[in-house]
Short mmCIF file of C-alpha atoms in Angstrom, two decimals:
data_model
loop_
_atom_site.label_atom_id
_atom_site.label_comp_id
_atom_site.label_asym_id
_atom_site.label_seq_id
_atom_site.Cartn_x
_atom_site.Cartn_y
_atom_site.Cartn_z
CA MET A 26 12.80 -36.15 35.44
CA SER A 27 10.24 -36.96 32.73
CA ARG A 28 10.79 -36.80 28.98
CA TYR A 29 8.27 -36.52 26.17
CA CYS A 30 8.29 -35.99 22.43
CA LEU A 31 6.01 -34.26 19.98
CA GLU A 32 6.89 -35.87 16.65
CA TYR A 33 6.24 -34.10 13.37
CA ALA A 34 5.16 -31.01 15.24
CA ASN A 35 3.23 -28.28 13.50
CA SER A 36 5.85 -26.05 11.86
CA ASP A 37 4.29 -22.99 13.51
CA LEU A 38 5.59 -24.29 16.85
CA PHE A 39 9.16 -23.62 15.69
CA VAL A 40 8.37 -19.92 15.81
CA LEU A 41 8.91 -19.27 19.51
CA ASN A 42 6.14 -16.70 19.68
CA ASP A 43 3.65 -19.34 18.43
CA PHE A 44 5.12 -22.05 20.66
CA PHE A 45 4.49 -19.97 23.77
CA LYS A 46 0.99 -19.06 22.60
CA GLN A 47 0.13 -22.77 22.58
CA PHE A 48 2.16 -23.58 25.68
CA PRO A 49 1.17 -20.85 28.13
CA LEU A 50 4.10 -21.17 30.51
CA SER A 51 4.75 -17.85 32.23
CA ILE A 52 8.10 -16.89 30.69
CA THR A 53 8.77 -14.22 33.30
CA ASP A 54 8.49 -16.69 36.19
CA TYR A 55 11.90 -18.12 35.18
CA ASN A 56 15.37 -17.23 34.02
CA TRP A 57 16.37 -18.97 30.80
CA VAL A 58 19.39 -20.67 29.30
CA ILE A 59 19.09 -20.75 25.52
CA GLY A 60 21.46 -23.03 23.62
CA ASP A 61 22.16 -23.63 19.92
CA ILE A 62 21.64 -19.91 19.40
CA LEU A 63 23.30 -19.94 15.98
CA ASN A 64 20.54 -22.31 14.79
CA MET A 65 17.90 -19.66 15.45
CA MET A 66 16.94 -16.71 13.28
CA ASP A 67 14.88 -13.56 13.34
CA LEU A 68 12.06 -13.62 10.78
CA SER A 69 11.01 -10.04 11.47
CA GLU A 70 10.78 -7.70 8.48
CA ASP A 71 14.18 -6.15 9.21
CA LYS A 72 16.36 -9.26 9.28
CA ASN A 73 19.49 -7.52 10.60
CA HIS A 74 18.53 -7.98 14.25
CA TRP A 75 19.95 -11.40 15.10
CA ASN A 76 23.39 -10.25 16.26
CA ASP A 77 21.71 -7.42 18.14
CA ILE A 78 19.73 -10.05 20.04
CA ILE A 79 22.53 -12.52 20.80
CA GLY A 80 25.50 -10.16 20.72
CA GLU A 81 28.80 -11.86 20.01
CA ARG A 82 27.78 -15.07 21.81
CA GLU A 83 28.14 -18.28 19.83
CA ASP A 84 27.21 -20.87 22.44
CA TYR A 85 24.33 -19.87 24.71
CA LEU A 86 22.44 -17.04 26.37
CA PHE A 87 21.56 -16.86 30.07
CA ILE A 88 18.77 -14.28 30.33
CA ALA A 89 16.03 -13.14 32.66
CA GLY A 90 12.47 -14.08 31.80
CA GLU A 91 11.54 -10.42 31.35
CA GLU A 92 14.28 -9.98 28.74
CA PHE A 93 13.26 -13.21 26.99
CA LEU A 94 9.63 -12.04 26.87
CA ARG A 95 10.73 -8.64 25.51
CA ILE A 96 12.65 -10.39 22.72
CA LEU A 97 9.64 -12.57 21.87
CA ASN A 98 7.36 -9.52 21.80
CA GLU A 99 9.75 -7.55 19.61
CA PHE A 100 11.06 -10.20 17.22
CA GLU A 101 9.77 -13.27 15.40
CA ILE A 102 12.28 -15.99 16.35
CA TYR A 103 12.38 -19.23 14.34
CA VAL A 104 14.32 -22.23 15.63
CA ILE A 105 15.76 -25.12 13.64
CA PHE A 106 17.80 -26.79 16.36
CA SER A 107 17.64 -25.11 19.73
CA ILE A 108 17.21 -25.75 23.42
CA LEU A 109 15.43 -23.59 25.98
CA THR A 110 15.99 -24.34 29.65
CA ALA A 111 13.87 -22.72 32.36
CA VAL A 112 15.54 -22.27 35.74
CA PRO A 113 14.16 -20.79 38.96
CA LYS A 114 14.03 -17.00 39.00
CA GLU A 115 16.53 -16.85 41.87
CA THR A 116 19.18 -18.60 39.73
CA ILE A 117 21.93 -16.06 39.15
CA PRO A 118 23.57 -16.15 35.71
CA TYR A 119 26.88 -17.98 35.70
CA ASP A 120 29.24 -19.52 33.16
CA LEU A 121 28.16 -23.05 32.34
CA LYS A 122 30.73 -25.81 32.37
CA ARG A 123 28.58 -27.83 29.93
CA VAL A 124 26.36 -25.97 27.50
CA PRO A 125 22.95 -27.46 26.61
CA PHE A 126 22.60 -28.11 22.89
CA VAL A 127 20.62 -30.32 20.51
CA ASP A 128 22.43 -30.26 17.16
CA GLY A 129 25.04 -33.03 17.20
CA ASN A 130 24.63 -33.84 20.91
CA ALA A 131 24.26 -37.63 21.19
CA ASP A 132 23.70 -37.36 24.97
CA PHE A 133 20.55 -35.28 24.41
CA TYR A 134 18.88 -38.23 22.66
CA GLU A 135 19.57 -40.79 25.39
CA ASP A 136 16.56 -41.97 27.43
CA ASP A 137 18.34 -41.07 30.67
CA TYR A 138 19.41 -37.58 29.53
CA ILE A 139 19.84 -35.03 32.32
CA SER A 140 20.17 -31.35 31.49
CA PRO A 141 23.68 -29.94 32.01
CA VAL A 142 21.93 -26.97 33.67
CA LYS A 143 21.61 -28.34 37.21
CA GLU A 144 18.77 -25.96 38.15
CA CYS A 145 16.60 -27.06 35.19
CA VAL A 146 12.87 -27.28 35.91
CA PHE A 147 11.83 -27.48 32.25
CA GLU A 148 13.73 -27.90 29.02
CA VAL A 149 12.49 -28.02 25.45
CA GLY A 150 14.65 -29.11 22.55
CA PHE A 151 13.70 -28.30 18.98
CA PHE A 152 14.98 -30.92 16.54
CA ASP A 153 15.49 -30.04 12.89
CA SER A 154 12.17 -28.16 12.57
CA THR A 155 10.28 -31.46 12.90
CA ASP A 156 10.24 -32.80 16.46
CA ILE A 157 10.09 -31.20 19.89
CA ILE A 158 11.55 -32.97 22.92
CA PHE A 159 10.55 -31.99 26.45
CA THR A 160 12.41 -32.68 29.68
CA VAL A 161 10.57 -31.65 32.82
CA THR A 162 11.12 -31.94 36.57
CA ASP A 163 8.15 -29.87 37.76
CA LYS A 164 4.78 -31.71 37.96
CA ASN A 165 2.74 -28.51 37.41
CA ILE A 166 4.66 -27.71 34.22
CA GLU A 167 4.27 -31.34 33.14
CA ARG A 168 0.45 -31.09 33.48
CA LEU A 169 0.43 -27.79 31.60
CA MET A 170 2.56 -29.32 28.85
CA LYS A 171 0.29 -32.37 28.48
CA ASP A 172 -2.77 -30.11 28.25
CA ALA A 173 -1.13 -27.90 25.62
CA PHE A 174 0.18 -30.78 23.50
CA PRO A 175 -2.27 -33.71 23.57
CA ASP A 176 -0.20 -35.63 20.96
CA LEU A 177 2.79 -35.95 23.30
CA LYS A 178 4.19 -39.39 23.74
CA PRO A 179 6.70 -40.74 26.23
CA TYR A 180 10.24 -40.17 25.07
CA CYS A 181 11.07 -43.89 25.28
CA GLU A 182 8.72 -44.38 22.27
CA TYR A 183 10.57 -41.80 20.20
CA ARG A 184 13.24 -42.90 17.77
CA VAL A 185 15.48 -40.27 16.19
#
């Protein structure tokens, strides 16, 4: 598992639509676990959508890539603290024993952090609208990530 950080990231990258424009990972190739969902907001003109998107959940969402892409196409989602975990498409939604989260999670900032989502192939953590932390197990995604974000540095050089 490799970890990288993009410090003082362009604030546009905290709008998920813009993040995925710069990082062209095929969203529909994966299912997604999205944590820290209460630290995200809908910036669309009609700002009453957020509970429609997340329902009554307060901890995380486990959604198919197609549904995640639909949400990104329909809404403008801004993240302050959040974590997105890509899992193989064949991963069937289940109740997590440990939920991935960034805000207040000391384990997330350890050099040897391992995602609590055992099927994780890629995870991106958004930290306080300033830094973006990547955890990746797939070499193809790692190459794509390095191409998309040339200012990445190894996580061991990052100091929260």
